[in-house]
Amino acid sequence: MKVKERLQQLEKEALEKVKQVTSLKDLQDVRVSYLGKKGPITEVLRGMGKLSKEERPVIGELANKVRQTITDAIDERKAVIEEEEMERQMEEETIDVTLPGRPVRVGGPHLLTSIVEEIEDLFIGMGFEVREGPEVETDYYNFEALNLPKGHPARDMQDSFYITEELLMRTHTSPVQARTMNQYQGSKSVKMICPGKVYRRDTDDATHSHQFTQIEGLYVDKNVRLSDLKGVLNRFAKQLFGEDREIRLRPSFFPFTEPSVEMDISCKMCHGDGCSVCKQSGWIEILGAGLVHPRVLKMAGYDPEVYSGFAFGMGPERIAMLKYGVDDIRHFYTNDIRFLKQYHQA
Ligand code: 2NL
């Protein structure tokens, strides 16, 4: 075959291949195979020496023209492929901003937190202040200042978590109140509630937990009477459980109050007729209370001849169990999400 025809054939062949190629890699292969150092066009140029003097410039010019035509075709094709590649990529990576978002699981307050806050709000509404204090207490504020002297059965080592001889995990939140009174030393009245965690050495079961919550209340002023206690507790009970509920006070005993009482609310299930919830009595025990023992006032620097006060203590777990029909105190602490999520929205 004549050199000229060979070049024309190479050009035709190369242009055809360039047209068919769809990827940059294949296009590069075409470039190397036709225009590379070992390619057919280079080969033709190398063999120029064998041509006649007349033919040489003609073939040389043609070879360069073929090389340029193929190069141009490859560059053109390259631009097209790159453009297509870009469009494909943009198509693939399009973000549909109109798609709905994935649902986010929102948490909420623990049932106990809600109950404690509800009770706090209720007492704040009656002029009480909320105060908190340490969970590790001294023997003095946890027991001594509350008329529980050394040797008192309630101070049994077996019942409390002692840290040292003098330090223990508080067994009630009353030490916060004892500290407050002690701070004021009889200089002013006290109207406070103190919510918080307390600790007892108990074996956990459906109604006992070694760590639980307490809310205590204290009102010390001149002329505070049992009727003031009854009025405040009545409002509390009706607001928390419903205006249709009645309360009653029964005599009881606590070392830090005299007299001491226990408060019941009327049973809603049976309207006082007697059922399993109220154990056939028509009444459900809610909390303990009383008038602050004169010795407790005196130890904190309050003259019991001038000042008097009432105090009460309740367990928010028990309140929540009654209000929401929870049958096991351990539900508050095992954190089964199926239990917890029943008590808040979302
Ligand atoms: C109950 C009974 C009660 C108190 C707590 C108290 C505190 C001071 C002085 C006098 Cl500083 N009393 N607290 C009084 C009576 C009862 O708790 O059954 N709690 C769950």
CSV table of C-alpha atoms and ligand atoms in Angstrom, one decimal:
chain,number,residue,atom,x,y,z
A,1,MET,CA,0.0,0.0,0.0
A,2,LYS,CA,1.2,3.4,-0.8
A,3,VAL,CA,2.3,5.6,2.1
A,4,LYS,CA,-0.3,8.2,1.3
A,5,GLU,CA,-3.1,5.8,1.3
A,6,ARG,CA,-1.9,4.2,4.5
A,7,LEU,CA,-2.0,7.6,6.2
A,8,GLN,CA,-5.5,8.3,4.9
A,9,GLN,CA,-6.6,5.0,6.1
A,10,LEU,CA,-5.1,5.6,9.6
A,11,GLU,CA,-6.9,8.9,9.8
A,12,LYS,CA,-10.2,7.4,8.9
A,13,GLU,CA,-9.7,4.5,11.3
A,14,ALA,CA,-8.7,6.8,14.2
A,15,LEU,CA,-11.5,9.2,13.7
A,16,GLU,CA,-14.0,6.3,13.7
A,17,LYS,CA,-12.6,5.0,17.0
A,18,VAL,CA,-12.6,8.5,18.6
A,19,LYS,CA,-16.3,8.8,17.7
A,20,GLN,CA,-17.1,5.5,19.4
A,21,VAL,CA,-15.2,6.0,22.6
A,22,THR,CA,-17.3,7.0,25.7
A,23,SER,CA,-14.7,7.2,28.5
A,24,LEU,CA,-11.7,9.4,29.1
A,25,LYS,CA,-9.6,6.3,29.7
A,26,ASP,CA,-10.5,4.7,26.3
A,27,LEU,CA,-9.9,8.0,24.6
A,28,GLN,CA,-6.4,8.1,26.1
A,29,ASP,CA,-5.8,4.6,24.8
A,30,VAL,CA,-6.8,5.7,21.3
A,31,ARG,CA,-4.4,8.7,21.6
A,32,VAL,CA,-1.5,6.5,22.7
A,33,SER,CA,-2.1,3.8,20.1
A,34,TYR,CA,-2.3,6.2,17.1
A,35,LEU,CA,-0.1,9.2,18.1
A,36,GLY,CA,2.3,7.5,20.6
A,37,LYS,CA,6.0,6.9,20.0
A,38,LYS,CA,5.3,3.4,19.0
A,39,GLY,CA,2.2,4.3,17.0
A,40,PRO,CA,1.7,3.9,13.1
A,41,ILE,CA,2.1,7.6,12.3
A,42,THR,CA,5.5,7.9,14.1
A,43,GLU,CA,6.4,4.8,12.2
A,44,VAL,CA,5.5,6.5,8.9
A,45,LEU,CA,7.6,9.6,9.8
A,46,ARG,CA,10.5,7.4,10.7
A,47,GLY,CA,10.4,5.7,7.3
A,48,MET,CA,10.6,9.0,5.4
A,49,GLY,CA,14.2,8.4,4.7
A,50,LYS,CA,13.3,5.7,2.3
A,51,LEU,CA,11.2,8.0,0.2
A,52,SER,CA,12.2,9.9,-2.8
A,53,LYS,CA,13.2,13.6,-2.6
A,54,GLU,CA,10.0,14.7,-4.3
A,55,GLU,CA,7.7,12.5,-2.1
A,56,ARG,CA,9.3,13.5,1.2
A,57,PRO,CA,7.8,17.0,1.7
A,58,VAL,CA,4.3,15.9,0.4
A,59,ILE,CA,4.2,12.9,2.8
A,60,GLY,CA,5.7,14.9,5.6
A,61,GLU,CA,3.0,17.5,5.2
A,62,LEU,CA,0.3,14.9,5.0
A,63,ALA,CA,1.5,13.0,8.0
A,64,ASN,CA,1.5,16.2,10.1
A,65,LYS,CA,-1.9,17.1,8.8
A,66,VAL,CA,-3.3,13.6,9.7
A,67,ARG,CA,-1.6,13.9,13.2
A,68,GLN,CA,-3.2,17.3,13.7
A,69,THR,CA,-6.7,16.1,12.6
A,70,ILE,CA,-6.6,13.1,14.9
A,71,THR,CA,-5.3,15.3,17.8
A,72,ASP,CA,-8.1,17.9,17.2
A,73,ALA,CA,-10.7,15.1,17.1
A,74,ILE,CA,-9.4,13.6,20.4
A,75,ASP,CA,-9.4,17.0,22.1
A,76,GLU,CA,-12.9,17.8,20.9
A,77,ARG,CA,-14.2,14.4,22.0
A,78,LYS,CA,-12.4,14.9,25.3
A,79,ALA,CA,-14.4,18.1,26.0
A,80,VAL,CA,-17.6,16.4,25.1
A,81,ILE,CA,-17.0,13.4,27.4
A,82,GLU,CA,-15.9,15.7,30.3
A,83,GLU,CA,-19.1,17.7,29.8
A,84,GLU,CA,-21.2,14.5,29.9
A,85,GLU,CA,-19.3,13.3,32.9
A,86,MET,CA,-20.0,16.5,34.8
A,87,GLU,CA,-23.7,16.4,33.9
A,88,ARG,CA,-24.0,12.8,35.0
A,89,GLN,CA,-22.3,13.6,38.3
A,90,MET,CA,-24.6,16.6,38.9
A,91,GLU,CA,-27.6,14.5,38.1
A,92,GLU,CA,-26.5,11.8,40.5
A,93,GLU,CA,-25.6,14.1,43.3
A,94,THR,CA,-28.7,16.2,43.2
A,95,ILE,CA,-30.2,16.8,46.7
A,96,ASP,CA,-34.0,16.8,46.8
A,97,VAL,CA,-34.6,19.6,49.4
A,98,THR,CA,-38.3,18.9,49.3
A,99,LEU,CA,-37.9,15.4,50.8
A,100,PRO,CA,-39.3,15.2,54.4
A,101,GLY,CA,-36.7,14.9,57.1
A,102,ARG,CA,-36.0,11.7,59.1
A,103,PRO,CA,-38.0,11.8,62.4
A,104,VAL,CA,-35.9,12.8,65.4
A,105,ARG,CA,-36.7,11.1,68.7
A,106,VAL,CA,-37.3,13.7,71.3
A,107,GLY,CA,-36.8,13.0,75.0
A,108,GLY,CA,-38.8,14.4,77.8
A,109,PRO,CA,-38.9,14.8,81.5
A,110,HIS,CA,-38.9,11.7,83.7
A,111,LEU,CA,-42.2,11.0,85.4
A,112,LEU,CA,-40.7,11.7,88.8
A,113,THR,CA,-39.2,15.0,87.6
A,114,SER,CA,-42.6,16.1,86.4
A,115,ILE,CA,-44.3,15.1,89.7
A,116,VAL,CA,-41.7,16.9,91.8
A,117,GLU,CA,-42.0,20.0,89.6
A,118,GLU,CA,-45.8,20.0,89.8
A,119,ILE,CA,-45.6,19.8,93.6
A,120,GLU,CA,-43.0,22.5,93.7
A,121,ASP,CA,-45.1,24.8,91.6
A,122,LEU,CA,-48.1,24.1,93.8
A,123,PHE,CA,-46.3,25.1,97.0
A,124,ILE,CA,-44.5,28.1,95.3
A,125,GLY,CA,-48.1,29.3,94.6
A,126,MET,CA,-48.8,29.2,98.3
A,127,GLY,CA,-45.7,31.3,99.1
A,128,PHE,CA,-43.1,28.5,99.8
A,129,GLU,CA,-39.5,28.8,98.7
A,130,VAL,CA,-37.7,25.8,97.1
A,131,ARG,CA,-34.3,24.9,98.8
A,132,GLU,CA,-31.8,22.2,98.2
A,133,GLY,CA,-29.0,20.8,100.3
A,134,PRO,CA,-26.2,18.2,100.4
A,135,GLU,CA,-26.9,14.5,100.0
A,136,VAL,CA,-24.0,13.6,102.2
A,137,GLU,CA,-25.0,14.9,105.7
A,138,THR,CA,-23.5,15.2,109.1
A,139,ASP,CA,-24.9,13.1,111.9
A,140,TYR,CA,-25.9,16.3,113.6
A,141,TYR,CA,-28.2,17.7,110.9
A,142,ASN,CA,-29.6,14.4,109.7
A,143,PHE,CA,-30.5,13.2,113.3
A,144,GLU,CA,-29.5,15.2,116.3
A,145,ALA,CA,-31.1,18.5,115.2
A,146,LEU,CA,-34.3,16.6,114.5
A,147,ASN,CA,-34.7,15.3,118.0
A,148,LEU,CA,-33.2,11.9,117.1
A,149,PRO,CA,-30.5,11.7,119.8
A,150,LYS,CA,-27.7,9.1,119.9
A,151,GLY,CA,-29.2,5.7,120.8
A,152,HIS,CA,-32.5,6.4,119.1
A,153,PRO,CA,-33.8,3.3,117.3
A,154,ALA,CA,-34.2,5.2,114.0
A,155,ARG,CA,-30.5,5.8,114.0
A,156,ASP,CA,-29.7,2.1,113.7
A,157,MET,CA,-26.4,1.6,111.7
A,158,GLN,CA,-28.3,-1.1,109.8
A,159,ASP,CA,-30.8,1.4,108.4
A,160,SER,CA,-28.5,4.1,106.9
A,161,PHE,CA,-25.5,4.3,104.6
A,162,TYR,CA,-22.7,5.6,106.9
A,163,ILE,CA,-19.6,7.0,105.3
A,164,THR,CA,-17.7,7.7,108.6
A,165,GLU,CA,-18.9,7.9,112.2
A,166,GLU,CA,-20.1,11.4,111.6
A,167,LEU,CA,-21.1,11.4,107.9
A,168,LEU,CA,-23.9,9.5,106.1
A,169,MET,CA,-26.2,9.6,103.1
A,170,ARG,CA,-29.1,11.7,104.3
A,171,THR,CA,-32.2,9.5,105.2
A,172,HIS,CA,-34.6,12.4,104.6
A,173,THR,CA,-34.5,16.0,103.4
A,174,SER,CA,-35.3,17.5,106.8
A,175,PRO,CA,-31.6,18.4,107.4
A,176,VAL,CA,-31.9,21.1,104.6
A,177,GLN,CA,-34.7,22.7,106.8
A,178,ALA,CA,-32.7,22.2,110.0
A,179,ARG,CA,-29.7,24.0,108.3
A,180,THR,CA,-32.0,26.9,107.1
A,181,MET,CA,-33.5,27.4,110.6
A,182,ASN,CA,-30.0,27.2,112.1
A,183,GLN,CA,-28.8,29.8,109.7
A,184,TYR,CA,-31.5,32.3,110.6
A,185,GLN,CA,-31.2,31.6,114.4
A,186,GLY,CA,-34.8,32.7,115.1
A,187,SER,CA,-34.4,36.0,113.3
A,188,LYS,CA,-37.1,35.4,110.7
A,189,SER,CA,-39.9,33.1,109.6
A,190,VAL,CA,-39.3,30.1,107.3
A,191,LYS,CA,-41.6,28.9,104.5
A,192,MET,CA,-39.8,26.4,102.4
A,193,ILE,CA,-40.0,23.0,100.7
A,194,CYS,CA,-37.0,20.8,100.0
A,195,PRO,CA,-37.2,18.1,97.3
A,196,GLY,CA,-34.3,15.7,96.8
A,197,LYS,CA,-32.8,12.2,96.8
A,198,VAL,CA,-32.6,10.3,100.1
A,199,TYR,CA,-31.0,7.0,101.0
A,200,ARG,CA,-32.0,4.0,103.3
A,201,ARG,CA,-30.4,0.6,103.7
A,202,ASP,CA,-33.4,-1.3,102.3
A,203,THR,CA,-33.7,-4.3,100.1
A,204,ASP,CA,-35.4,-3.1,96.9
A,205,ASP,CA,-38.8,-4.5,96.2
A,206,ALA,CA,-42.1,-3.3,94.7
A,207,THR,CA,-42.6,-0.7,97.5
A,208,HIS,CA,-39.0,-0.1,98.7
A,209,SER,CA,-35.9,1.4,97.1
A,210,HIS,CA,-32.5,2.1,98.7
A,211,GLN,CA,-32.6,5.5,97.0
A,212,PHE,CA,-35.8,7.4,96.6
A,213,THR,CA,-37.2,11.0,96.5
A,214,GLN,CA,-38.6,13.1,99.3
A,215,ILE,CA,-40.3,16.5,99.5
A,216,GLU,CA,-40.5,18.0,102.9
A,217,GLY,CA,-42.2,21.3,103.8
A,218,LEU,CA,-41.7,23.7,106.7
A,219,TYR,CA,-43.5,26.8,107.9
A,220,VAL,CA,-42.2,28.5,111.0
A,221,ASP,CA,-43.6,31.8,112.1
A,222,LYS,CA,-45.5,33.4,115.0
A,223,ASN,CA,-48.9,31.8,115.6
A,224,VAL,CA,-48.6,28.8,113.2
A,225,ARG,CA,-51.3,26.3,114.1
A,226,LEU,CA,-52.5,22.8,113.2
A,227,SER,CA,-55.4,24.4,111.2
A,228,ASP,CA,-52.8,26.2,109.0
A,229,LEU,CA,-51.2,22.8,108.3
A,230,LYS,CA,-54.6,21.4,107.5
A,231,GLY,CA,-55.5,24.3,105.2
A,232,VAL,CA,-52.3,24.0,103.2
A,233,LEU,CA,-52.4,20.3,102.9
A,234,ASN,CA,-56.1,20.4,101.8
A,235,ARG,CA,-55.3,22.8,99.0
A,236,PHE,CA,-52.3,20.7,98.0
A,237,ALA,CA,-54.3,17.5,97.9
A,238,LYS,CA,-57.2,19.0,95.9
A,239,GLN,CA,-55.0,20.7,93.4
A,240,LEU,CA,-52.8,17.6,92.8
A,241,PHE,CA,-55.5,14.9,92.9
A,242,GLY,CA,-58.7,16.7,92.0
A,243,GLU,CA,-61.2,19.1,93.7
A,244,ASP,CA,-63.5,16.3,94.5
A,245,ARG,CA,-61.1,14.7,96.9
A,246,GLU,CA,-61.4,15.0,100.7
A,247,ILE,CA,-58.6,14.8,103.2
A,248,ARG,CA,-58.5,13.6,106.8
A,249,LEU,CA,-55.8,13.8,109.5
A,250,ARG,CA,-55.1,10.8,111.8
A,251,PRO,CA,-52.9,10.9,114.9
A,252,SER,CA,-49.4,9.5,114.4
A,253,PHE,CA,-45.9,9.8,115.7
A,254,PHE,CA,-42.6,11.3,114.5
A,255,PRO,CA,-39.7,12.3,116.8
A,256,PHE,CA,-39.5,15.8,115.2
A,257,THR,CA,-43.2,16.8,115.4
A,258,GLU,CA,-45.7,17.1,118.3
A,259,PRO,CA,-48.5,16.5,117.7
A,260,SER,CA,-47.9,14.3,114.6
A,261,VAL,CA,-50.4,13.3,112.0
A,262,GLU,CA,-50.8,11.3,108.9
A,263,MET,CA,-52.9,12.6,106.0
A,264,ASP,CA,-55.2,10.5,103.9
A,265,ILE,CA,-57.2,11.4,100.8
A,266,SER,CA,-60.5,9.9,99.9
A,267,CYS,CA,-60.4,7.1,97.4
A,268,LYS,CA,-61.5,8.1,94.0
A,269,MET,CA,-62.0,4.5,92.8
A,270,CYS,CA,-64.8,3.7,95.3
A,271,HIS,CA,-65.8,7.2,96.5
A,272,GLY,CA,-65.2,6.1,100.1
A,273,ASP,CA,-67.1,2.8,99.9
A,274,GLY,CA,-64.0,0.6,100.1
A,275,CYS,CA,-62.1,-1.1,97.3
A,276,SER,CA,-58.7,-2.9,96.7
A,277,VAL,CA,-56.8,0.4,96.0
A,278,CYS,CA,-57.8,1.8,99.5
A,279,LYS,CA,-57.8,-1.7,101.1
A,280,GLN,CA,-61.5,-1.4,101.9
A,281,SER,CA,-61.0,1.7,104.0
A,282,GLY,CA,-62.2,4.4,101.6
A,283,TRP,CA,-59.0,6.4,102.4
A,284,ILE,CA,-55.4,6.4,101.0
A,285,GLU,CA,-52.4,7.5,103.0
A,286,ILE,CA,-50.5,10.3,101.4
A,287,LEU,CA,-48.0,11.9,103.8
A,288,GLY,CA,-46.9,12.5,107.4
A,289,ALA,CA,-46.9,15.9,109.1
A,290,GLY,CA,-47.2,17.7,112.4
A,291,LEU,CA,-46.3,20.7,114.5
A,292,VAL,CA,-42.5,21.2,114.8
A,293,HIS,CA,-41.3,19.7,118.1
A,294,PRO,CA,-40.3,22.5,120.5
A,295,ARG,CA,-36.9,20.9,121.0
A,296,VAL,CA,-36.2,21.1,117.2
A,297,LEU,CA,-37.1,24.8,117.2
A,298,LYS,CA,-35.0,25.4,120.2
A,299,MET,CA,-31.9,23.6,118.9
A,300,ALA,CA,-32.0,25.9,115.7
A,301,GLY,CA,-32.2,29.1,117.8
A,302,TYR,CA,-36.0,29.6,117.7
A,303,ASP,CA,-37.8,30.4,121.0
A,304,PRO,CA,-40.7,27.8,121.0
A,305,GLU,CA,-42.6,30.3,123.3
A,306,VAL,CA,-42.6,32.8,120.4
A,307,TYR,CA,-42.3,30.7,117.3
A,308,SER,CA,-44.3,27.7,116.2
A,309,GLY,CA,-44.4,25.8,112.9
A,310,PHE,CA,-45.7,22.9,110.9
A,311,ALA,CA,-43.8,20.4,108.8
A,312,PHE,CA,-44.7,17.6,106.5
A,313,GLY,CA,-42.9,15.0,104.4
A,314,MET,CA,-44.0,13.0,101.4
A,315,GLY,CA,-42.6,10.5,98.9
A,316,PRO,CA,-43.1,11.7,95.3
A,317,GLU,CA,-42.8,8.0,94.1
A,318,ARG,CA,-45.7,7.0,96.2
A,319,ILE,CA,-47.7,10.1,95.0
A,320,ALA,CA,-46.9,9.3,91.3
A,321,MET,CA,-47.8,5.6,91.9
A,322,LEU,CA,-51.2,6.6,93.3
A,323,LYS,CA,-51.9,9.3,90.7
A,324,TYR,CA,-50.9,7.2,87.7
A,325,GLY,CA,-51.5,3.6,88.9
A,326,VAL,CA,-47.8,2.6,88.8
A,327,ASP,CA,-47.6,-0.8,90.7
A,328,ASP,CA,-43.8,-1.0,91.3
A,329,ILE,CA,-41.4,1.7,92.6
A,330,ARG,CA,-38.6,0.0,90.6
A,331,HIS,CA,-40.2,1.3,87.4
A,332,PHE,CA,-38.8,4.8,88.4
A,333,TYR,CA,-35.3,3.6,88.4
A,334,THR,CA,-35.0,0.8,85.8
A,335,ASN,CA,-35.6,3.3,83.0
A,336,ASP,CA,-37.5,1.0,80.6
A,337,ILE,CA,-38.3,3.5,77.8
A,338,ARG,CA,-41.7,1.8,77.3
A,339,PHE,CA,-42.7,2.8,80.8
A,340,LEU,CA,-41.1,6.3,80.7
A,341,LYS,CA,-42.6,7.4,77.4
A,342,GLN,CA,-46.1,6.9,78.6
A,343,TYR,CA,-45.8,9.9,80.8
A,344,HIS,CA,-44.8,12.7,78.3
A,345,GLN,CA,-45.7,13.9,74.8
A,346,ALA,CA,-43.5,13.2,71.7
B,1,2NL,C1,-43.2,11.1,106.1
B,1,2NL,C2,-43.1,12.0,107.3
B,1,2NL,C3,-42.3,14.1,108.0
B,1,2NL,C4,-41.3,16.1,108.9
B,1,2NL,C5,-41.3,15.0,108.0
B,1,2NL,C6,-39.8,17.9,109.7
B,1,2NL,C7,-38.8,18.6,109.5
B,1,2NL,C8,-38.3,19.5,110.4
B,1,2NL,C9,-38.9,19.6,111.6
B,1,2NL,C10,-40.0,18.8,111.8
B,1,2NL,CL1,-37.0,20.5,110.1
B,1,2NL,N1,-40.4,17.9,110.9
B,1,2NL,N2,-40.3,17.0,108.8
B,1,2NL,C11,-42.3,16.2,109.8
B,1,2NL,C12,-43.3,15.2,109.8
B,1,2NL,C13,-43.3,14.2,108.9
B,1,2NL,O1,-42.3,13.1,107.1
B,1,2NL,O2,-43.9,10.2,106.1
B,1,2NL,N3,-42.4,11.3,105.1
B,1,2NL,C14,-42.3,10.5,103.9
